[in-house]
PDB file of C-alpha atoms in Angstrom:
ATOM      1  CA  UNK A 219     107.275 157.354 121.004  1.00 40.00           C
ATOM      2  CA  UNK A 220     103.969 156.508 122.950  1.00 43.00           C
ATOM      3  CA  UNK A 221     103.382 154.352 125.976  1.00 42.00           C
ATOM      4  CA  UNK A 222     101.472 151.802 126.819  1.00 41.00           C
ATOM      5  CA  UNK A 223      99.834 150.771 129.738  1.00 42.00           C
ATOM      6  CA  UNK A 224      98.182 146.740 129.956  1.00 42.00           C
ATOM      7  CA  UNK A 225      95.885 145.880 133.071  1.00 40.00           C
ATOM      8  CA  UNK A 226      92.913 143.789 133.411  1.00 39.00           C
ATOM      9  CA  UNK A 227      89.865 141.617 135.112  1.00 48.00           C
ATOM     10  CA  UNK A 228      87.709 143.613 137.351  1.00 44.00           C
ATOM     11  CA  UNK A 229      89.516 144.556 140.685  1.00 40.00           C
ATOM     12  CA  UNK A 230      89.131 144.078 143.905  1.00 36.00           C
ATOM     13  CA  UNK A 231      90.479 146.085 146.840  1.00 37.00           C
ATOM     14  CA  UNK A 232      89.309 143.358 149.563  1.00 35.00           C
ATOM     15  CA  UNK A 233      91.703 140.946 151.155  1.00 37.00           C
ATOM     16  CA  UNK A 234      94.137 141.223 153.667  1.00 38.00           C
ATOM     17  CA  UNK A 235      97.167 142.835 151.639  1.00 40.00           C
ATOM     18  CA  UNK A 236     100.815 142.678 152.741  1.00 42.00           C
ATOM     19  CA  UNK A 237     103.805 144.165 151.230  1.00 42.00           C
ATOM     20  CA  UNK A 238     105.917 141.227 151.888  1.00 41.00           C
ATOM     21  CA  UNK A 239     106.134 137.773 150.076  1.00 42.00           C
ATOM     22  CA  UNK A 240     107.381 134.723 150.802  1.00 44.00           C
ATOM     23  CA  UNK A 241     110.939 135.388 149.850  1.00 53.00           C
ATOM     24  CA  UNK A 242     112.793 137.173 152.166  1.00 63.00           C
ATOM     25  CA  UNK A 243     113.575 140.367 150.249  1.00 85.00           C
ATOM     26  CA  UNK A 244     110.918 140.470 147.821  1.00 93.00           C
ATOM     27  CA  UNK A 245     108.205 143.232 148.250  1.00 95.00           C
ATOM     28  CA  UNK A 246     104.934 142.908 146.637  1.00 97.00           C
ATOM     29  CA  UNK A 247     103.287 146.376 147.602  1.00 97.00           C
ATOM     30  CA  UNK A 248     104.944 149.353 147.811  1.00 97.00           C
ATOM     31  CA  UNK A 249     103.870 153.336 148.110  1.00 97.00           C
ATOM     32  CA  UNK A 250     104.576 155.324 144.525  1.00 97.00           C
ATOM     33  CA  UNK A 251     104.481 158.643 143.515  1.00 98.00           C
ATOM     34  CA  UNK A 252     102.485 160.119 140.632  1.00 98.00           C
ATOM     35  CA  UNK A 253     102.769 163.395 138.747  1.00 97.00           C
ATOM     36  CA  UNK A 254     100.318 164.997 136.783  1.00 96.00           C
ATOM     37  CA  UNK A 255      96.568 164.812 136.719  1.00 96.00           C
ATOM     38  CA  UNK A 256      95.047 161.569 136.801  1.00 97.00           C
ATOM     39  CA  UNK A 257      93.126 159.951 133.648  1.00 96.00           C
ATOM     40  CA  UNK A 258      89.803 159.694 133.708  1.00 95.00           C
ATOM     41  CA  UNK A 259      87.837 156.057 134.216  1.00 94.00           C
ATOM     42  CA  UNK A 260      88.371 154.040 130.918  1.00 93.00           C
ATOM     43  CA  UNK A 261      84.791 152.933 129.615  1.00 86.00           C
ATOM     44  CA  UNK A 262      84.488 150.367 126.707  1.00 79.00           C
ATOM     45  CA  UNK A 263      82.239 151.580 123.835  1.00 77.00           C
ATOM     46  CA  UNK A 264      82.155 155.135 124.103  1.00 79.00           C
ATOM     47  CA  UNK A 265      84.183 158.392 123.025  1.00 89.00           C
ATOM     48  CA  UNK A 266      87.645 157.630 125.491  1.00 92.00           C
ATOM     49  CA  UNK A 267      88.042 161.557 126.944  1.00 93.00           C
ATOM     50  CA  UNK A 268      91.836 160.311 128.037  1.00 95.00           C
ATOM     51  CA  UNK A 269      92.559 160.699 124.045  1.00 93.00           C
ATOM     52  CA  UNK A 270      95.199 163.324 123.917  1.00 94.00           C
ATOM     53  CA  UNK A 271      95.359 164.102 127.545  1.00 94.00           C
ATOM     54  CA  UNK A 272      98.953 164.325 129.664  1.00 96.00           C
ATOM     55  CA  UNK A 273      99.463 160.847 130.797  1.00 97.00           C
ATOM     56  CA  UNK A 274     100.800 160.573 134.462  1.00 97.00           C
ATOM     57  CA  UNK A 275     104.404 160.009 135.534  1.00 97.00           C
ATOM     58  CA  UNK A 276     105.236 157.417 138.319  1.00 97.00           C
ATOM     59  CA  UNK A 277     108.025 156.623 140.108  1.00 97.00           C
ATOM     60  CA  UNK A 278     108.193 153.334 142.071  1.00 97.00           C
ATOM     61  CA  UNK A 279     110.072 150.289 142.553  1.00 97.00           C
ATOM     62  CA  UNK A 280     110.265 146.615 141.389  1.00 97.00           C
ATOM     63  CA  UNK A 281     109.883 143.657 143.461  1.00 97.00           C
ATOM     64  CA  UNK A 282     113.870 143.684 144.623  1.00 95.00           C
ATOM     65  CA  UNK A 283     113.496 147.449 145.463  1.00 95.00           C
ATOM     66  CA  UNK A 284     115.408 149.014 142.724  1.00 95.00           C
ATOM     67  CA  UNK A 285     113.631 152.435 141.181  1.00 96.00           C
ATOM     68  CA  UNK A 286     111.510 152.397 138.453  1.00 95.00           C
ATOM     69  CA  UNK A 287     109.896 155.748 136.436  1.00 94.00           C
ATOM     70  CA  UNK A 288     107.529 155.877 134.294  1.00 95.00           C
ATOM     71  CA  UNK A 289     108.212 159.356 132.366  1.00 95.00           C
ATOM     72  CA  UNK A 290     106.084 159.917 129.541  1.00 95.00           C
ATOM     73  CA  UNK A 291     107.088 162.803 127.149  1.00 93.00           C
ATOM     74  CA  UNK A 292     110.829 161.637 127.155  1.00 95.00           C
ATOM     75  CA  UNK A 293     110.811 160.912 123.599  1.00 92.00           C
ATOM     76  CA  UNK A 294     110.808 157.503 124.025  1.00 88.00           C
ATOM     77  CA  UNK A 295     107.740 154.788 123.392  1.00 85.00           C
ATOM     78  CA  UNK A 296     106.261 152.926 126.422  1.00 86.00           C
ATOM     79  CA  UNK A 297     104.216 149.907 126.730  1.00 85.00           C
ATOM     80  CA  UNK A 298     103.073 149.622 130.453  1.00 83.00           C
ATOM     81  CA  UNK A 299     101.008 146.626 131.193  1.00 88.00           C
ATOM     82  CA  UNK A 300      98.634 146.498 134.822  1.00 93.00           C
ATOM     83  CA  UNK A 301      98.297 142.633 135.735  1.00 94.00           C
ATOM     84  CA  UNK A 302      96.733 141.287 138.654  1.00 97.00           C
ATOM     85  CA  UNK A 303      97.883 137.622 139.909  1.00 97.00           C
ATOM     86  CA  UNK A 304      94.583 136.573 140.900  1.00 97.00           C
ATOM     87  CA  UNK A 305      93.197 137.642 137.063  1.00 97.00           C
ATOM     88  CA  UNK A 306      92.574 134.529 134.509  1.00 96.00           C
ATOM     89  CA  UNK A 307      92.741 136.788 131.963  1.00 96.00           C
ATOM     90  CA  UNK A 308      96.167 138.174 132.939  1.00 96.00           C
ATOM     91  CA  UNK A 309      97.227 135.078 133.585  1.00 96.00           C
ATOM     92  CA  UNK A 310      96.589 134.241 129.862  1.00 96.00           C
ATOM     93  CA  UNK A 311      97.950 137.398 128.459  1.00 95.00           C
ATOM     94  CA  UNK A 312     101.523 137.727 130.934  1.00 96.00           C
ATOM     95  CA  UNK A 313     102.821 134.578 129.231  1.00 96.00           C
ATOM     96  CA  UNK A 314     101.759 135.188 125.920  1.00 96.00           C
ATOM     97  CA  UNK A 315     103.133 138.269 125.719  1.00 96.00           C
ATOM     98  CA  UNK A 316     106.034 137.024 127.326  1.00 96.00           C
ATOM     99  CA  UNK A 317     106.591 134.830 124.663  1.00 96.00           C
ATOM    100  CA  UNK A 318     106.378 137.118 122.069  1.00 95.00           C
ATOM    101  CA  UNK A 319     108.395 139.575 123.285  1.00 94.00           C
ATOM    102  CA  UNK A 320     111.061 136.706 123.830  1.00 95.00           C
ATOM    103  CA  UNK A 321     110.694 134.830 120.579  1.00 95.00           C
ATOM    104  CA  UNK A 322     110.388 138.560 118.703  1.00 93.00           C
ATOM    105  CA  UNK A 323     107.347 137.937 117.132  1.00 94.00           C
ATOM    106  CA  UNK A 324     106.336 140.942 119.064  1.00 93.00           C
ATOM    107  CA  UNK A 325     109.232 143.652 117.444  1.00 92.00           C
ATOM    108  CA  UNK A 326     109.209 146.634 120.317  1.00 90.00           C
ATOM    109  CA  UNK A 327     110.688 149.258 117.927  1.00 86.00           C
ATOM    110  CA  UNK A 328     112.554 150.556 120.689  1.00 87.00           C
ATOM    111  CA  UNK A 329     109.378 151.233 123.033  1.00 90.00           C
ATOM    112  CA  UNK A 330     109.913 150.338 126.611  1.00 87.00           C
ATOM    113  CA  UNK A 331     107.856 147.779 128.126  1.00 86.00           C
ATOM    114  CA  UNK A 332     107.064 148.282 131.780  1.00 90.00           C
ATOM    115  CA  UNK A 333     104.565 145.595 133.775  1.00 94.00           C
ATOM    116  CA  UNK A 334     102.386 147.047 136.576  1.00 96.00           C
ATOM    117  CA  UNK A 335     101.380 144.520 139.149  1.00 97.00           C
ATOM    118  CA  UNK A 336      98.467 146.034 140.786  1.00 97.00           C
ATOM    119  CA  UNK A 337      95.269 144.732 143.007  1.00 97.00           C
ATOM    120  CA  UNK A 338      97.906 142.203 144.931  1.00 97.00           C
ATOM    121  CA  UNK A 339      96.040 140.463 147.715  1.00 96.00           C
ATOM    122  CA  UNK A 340      98.053 137.423 149.467  1.00 95.00           C
ATOM    123  CA  UNK A 341      94.313 135.324 149.946  1.00 97.00           C
ATOM    124  CA  UNK A 342      93.738 135.313 146.464  1.00 96.00           C
ATOM    125  CA  UNK A 343      95.285 132.520 143.896  1.00 94.00           C
ATOM    126  CA  UNK A 344      98.448 132.783 142.280  1.00 96.00           C
ATOM    127  CA  UNK A 345     100.150 134.624 145.388  1.00 97.00           C
ATOM    128  CA  UNK A 346     102.931 136.445 145.569  1.00 97.00           C
ATOM    129  CA  UNK A 347     102.769 138.401 141.778  1.00 97.00           C
ATOM    130  CA  UNK A 348     106.696 138.151 142.261  1.00 97.00           C
ATOM    131  CA  UNK A 349     106.868 134.369 141.715  1.00 97.00           C
ATOM    132  CA  UNK A 350     104.563 134.428 138.745  1.00 97.00           C
ATOM    133  CA  UNK A 351     106.464 137.212 136.990  1.00 97.00           C
ATOM    134  CA  UNK A 352     109.789 135.440 137.329  1.00 96.00           C
ATOM    135  CA  UNK A 353     108.318 131.750 136.543  1.00 96.00           C
ATOM    136  CA  UNK A 354     106.257 133.284 133.490  1.00 96.00           C
ATOM    137  CA  UNK A 355     109.892 134.669 132.325  1.00 96.00           C
ATOM    138  CA  UNK A 356     108.786 138.218 131.809  1.00 96.00           C
ATOM    139  CA  UNK A 357     111.339 139.962 130.027  1.00 94.00           C
ATOM    140  CA  UNK A 358     110.913 143.420 131.133  1.00 93.00           C
ATOM    141  CA  UNK A 359     110.948 145.705 134.133  1.00 93.00           C
ATOM    142  CA  UNK A 360     107.576 145.592 136.463  1.00 96.00           C
ATOM    143  CA  UNK A 361     106.632 148.308 138.705  1.00 97.00           C
ATOM    144  CA  UNK A 362     104.660 147.190 141.891  1.00 97.00           C
ATOM    145  CA  UNK A 363     101.897 149.335 142.571  1.00 98.00           C
ATOM    146  CA  UNK A 364     100.442 151.048 146.038  1.00 97.00           C
ATOM    147  CA  UNK A 365      97.879 149.092 148.339  1.00 96.00           C
ATOM    148  CA  UNK A 366      95.337 151.865 147.427  1.00 96.00           C
ATOM    149  CA  UNK A 367      96.483 150.700 143.646  1.00 97.00           C
ATOM    150  CA  UNK A 368      97.571 154.526 142.742  1.00 98.00           C
ATOM    151  CA  UNK A 369      99.389 153.705 139.382  1.00 98.00           C
ATOM    152  CA  UNK A 370      95.948 151.672 138.094  1.00 97.00           C
ATOM    153  CA  UNK A 371      93.614 154.561 139.806  1.00 97.00           C
ATOM    154  CA  UNK A 372      95.852 157.034 137.597  1.00 98.00           C
ATOM    155  CA  UNK A 373      95.706 155.449 134.803  1.00 97.00           C
ATOM    156  CA  UNK A 374      91.984 155.057 134.603  1.00 96.00           C
ATOM    157  CA  UNK A 375      92.321 151.165 135.137  1.00 95.00           C
ATOM    158  CA  UNK A 376      88.735 149.730 134.925  1.00 89.00           C
ATOM    159  CA  UNK A 377      89.268 146.083 133.975  1.00 92.00           C
ATOM    160  CA  UNK A 378      92.237 143.220 133.792  1.00 94.00           C
ATOM    161  CA  UNK A 379      94.056 143.257 131.586  1.00 91.00           C
ATOM    162  CA  UNK A 380      94.161 146.743 130.826  1.00 87.00           C
ATOM    163  CA  UNK A 381      96.127 148.744 127.823  1.00 84.00           C
ATOM    164  CA  UNK A 382      96.937 152.581 127.722  1.00 87.00           C
ATOM    165  CA  UNK A 383      98.825 153.459 124.612  1.00 87.00           C
ATOM    166  CA  UNK A 384     100.800 157.240 125.558  1.00 87.00           C
ATOM    167  CA  UNK A 385     102.735 159.068 122.518  1.00 87.00           C
ATOM    168  CA  UNK A 386     105.965 160.440 122.239  1.00 90.00           C
ATOM    169  CA  UNK A 387     104.976 163.818 123.420  1.00 93.00           C
ATOM    170  CA  UNK A 388     103.099 162.101 126.737  1.00 94.00           C
ATOM    171  CA  UNK A 389     100.034 162.264 125.624  1.00 91.00           C
ATOM    172  CA  UNK A 390      97.417 158.953 125.652  1.00 92.00           C
ATOM    173  CA  UNK A 391      96.829 157.832 121.900  1.00 90.00           C
ATOM    174  CA  UNK A 392      94.915 154.684 122.889  1.00 89.00           C
ATOM    175  CA  UNK A 393      93.315 152.720 125.843  1.00 93.00           C
ATOM    176  CA  UNK A 394      92.179 148.877 125.365  1.00 92.00           C
ATOM    177  CA  UNK A 395      90.914 146.420 128.227  1.00 92.00           C
ATOM    178  CA  UNK A 396      90.726 142.853 127.719  1.00 93.00           C
ATOM    179  CA  UNK A 397      93.294 140.277 126.648  1.00 95.00           C
ATOM    180  CA  UNK A 398      94.852 141.551 123.295  1.00 95.00           C
ATOM    181  CA  UNK A 399      96.106 139.544 120.053  1.00 96.00           C
ATOM    182  CA  UNK A 400      99.619 139.510 118.749  1.00 96.00           C
ATOM    183  CA  UNK A 401      97.772 142.074 115.911  1.00 97.00           C
ATOM    184  CA  UNK A 402      96.675 144.534 118.456  1.00 96.00           C
ATOM    185  CA  UNK A 403      99.797 144.479 120.601  1.00 95.00           C
ATOM    186  CA  UNK A 404     102.035 145.151 117.233  1.00 95.00           C
ATOM    187  CA  UNK A 405      98.804 148.054 116.661  1.00 95.00           C
ATOM    188  CA  UNK A 406      99.994 149.426 120.065  1.00 95.00           C
ATOM    189  CA  UNK A 407     103.535 149.118 119.156  1.00 94.00           C
ATOM    190  CA  UNK A 408     103.213 151.222 116.091  1.00 94.00           C
ATOM    191  CA  UNK A 409     101.351 153.894 118.223  1.00 93.00           C
ATOM    192  CA  UNK A 410     103.783 154.039 120.676  1.00 93.00           C
ATOM    193  CA  UNK A 411     106.692 153.861 118.254  1.00 87.00           C
TER     194      UNK A 411
END
């Protein structure tokens, strides 16, 4: 099976980032552990040098402090979505994918879905991201990125939304940036299966 990583809108490292949201016990930013080598930065319209390369492993937590692991090559396909709360394209993509998953229009065929909340900026719109994911009803796991955006950097994120498909053997099968249609998400699930 394969893994997909999604992210979007050009990122910003500026802003006063804080690891706590308005709700007690909710964490918006946390340290992560990355294993393996970083993928090269993604560039549209060119040969993607990440195709066939091993995807990095990730260990981190969700908004509530529960451990979340992205373990490419474990025999389970994954679709991992990178989303920035302030990104208008992410604000369209997250509820669309949520709706497709909940309605069954996007059949995951046993593929694991994981979102990455990254590029958190407490001074930007739609903060905190934990509220956004909860209010949109995101039905799958969310791993939160570090202040340095280590997960995004490890996967070569270039813009939001961004998608990386990782094959069952742990190698990258495809990467995409920008909002995706239902048919494009189905194609990514097929690559991840």
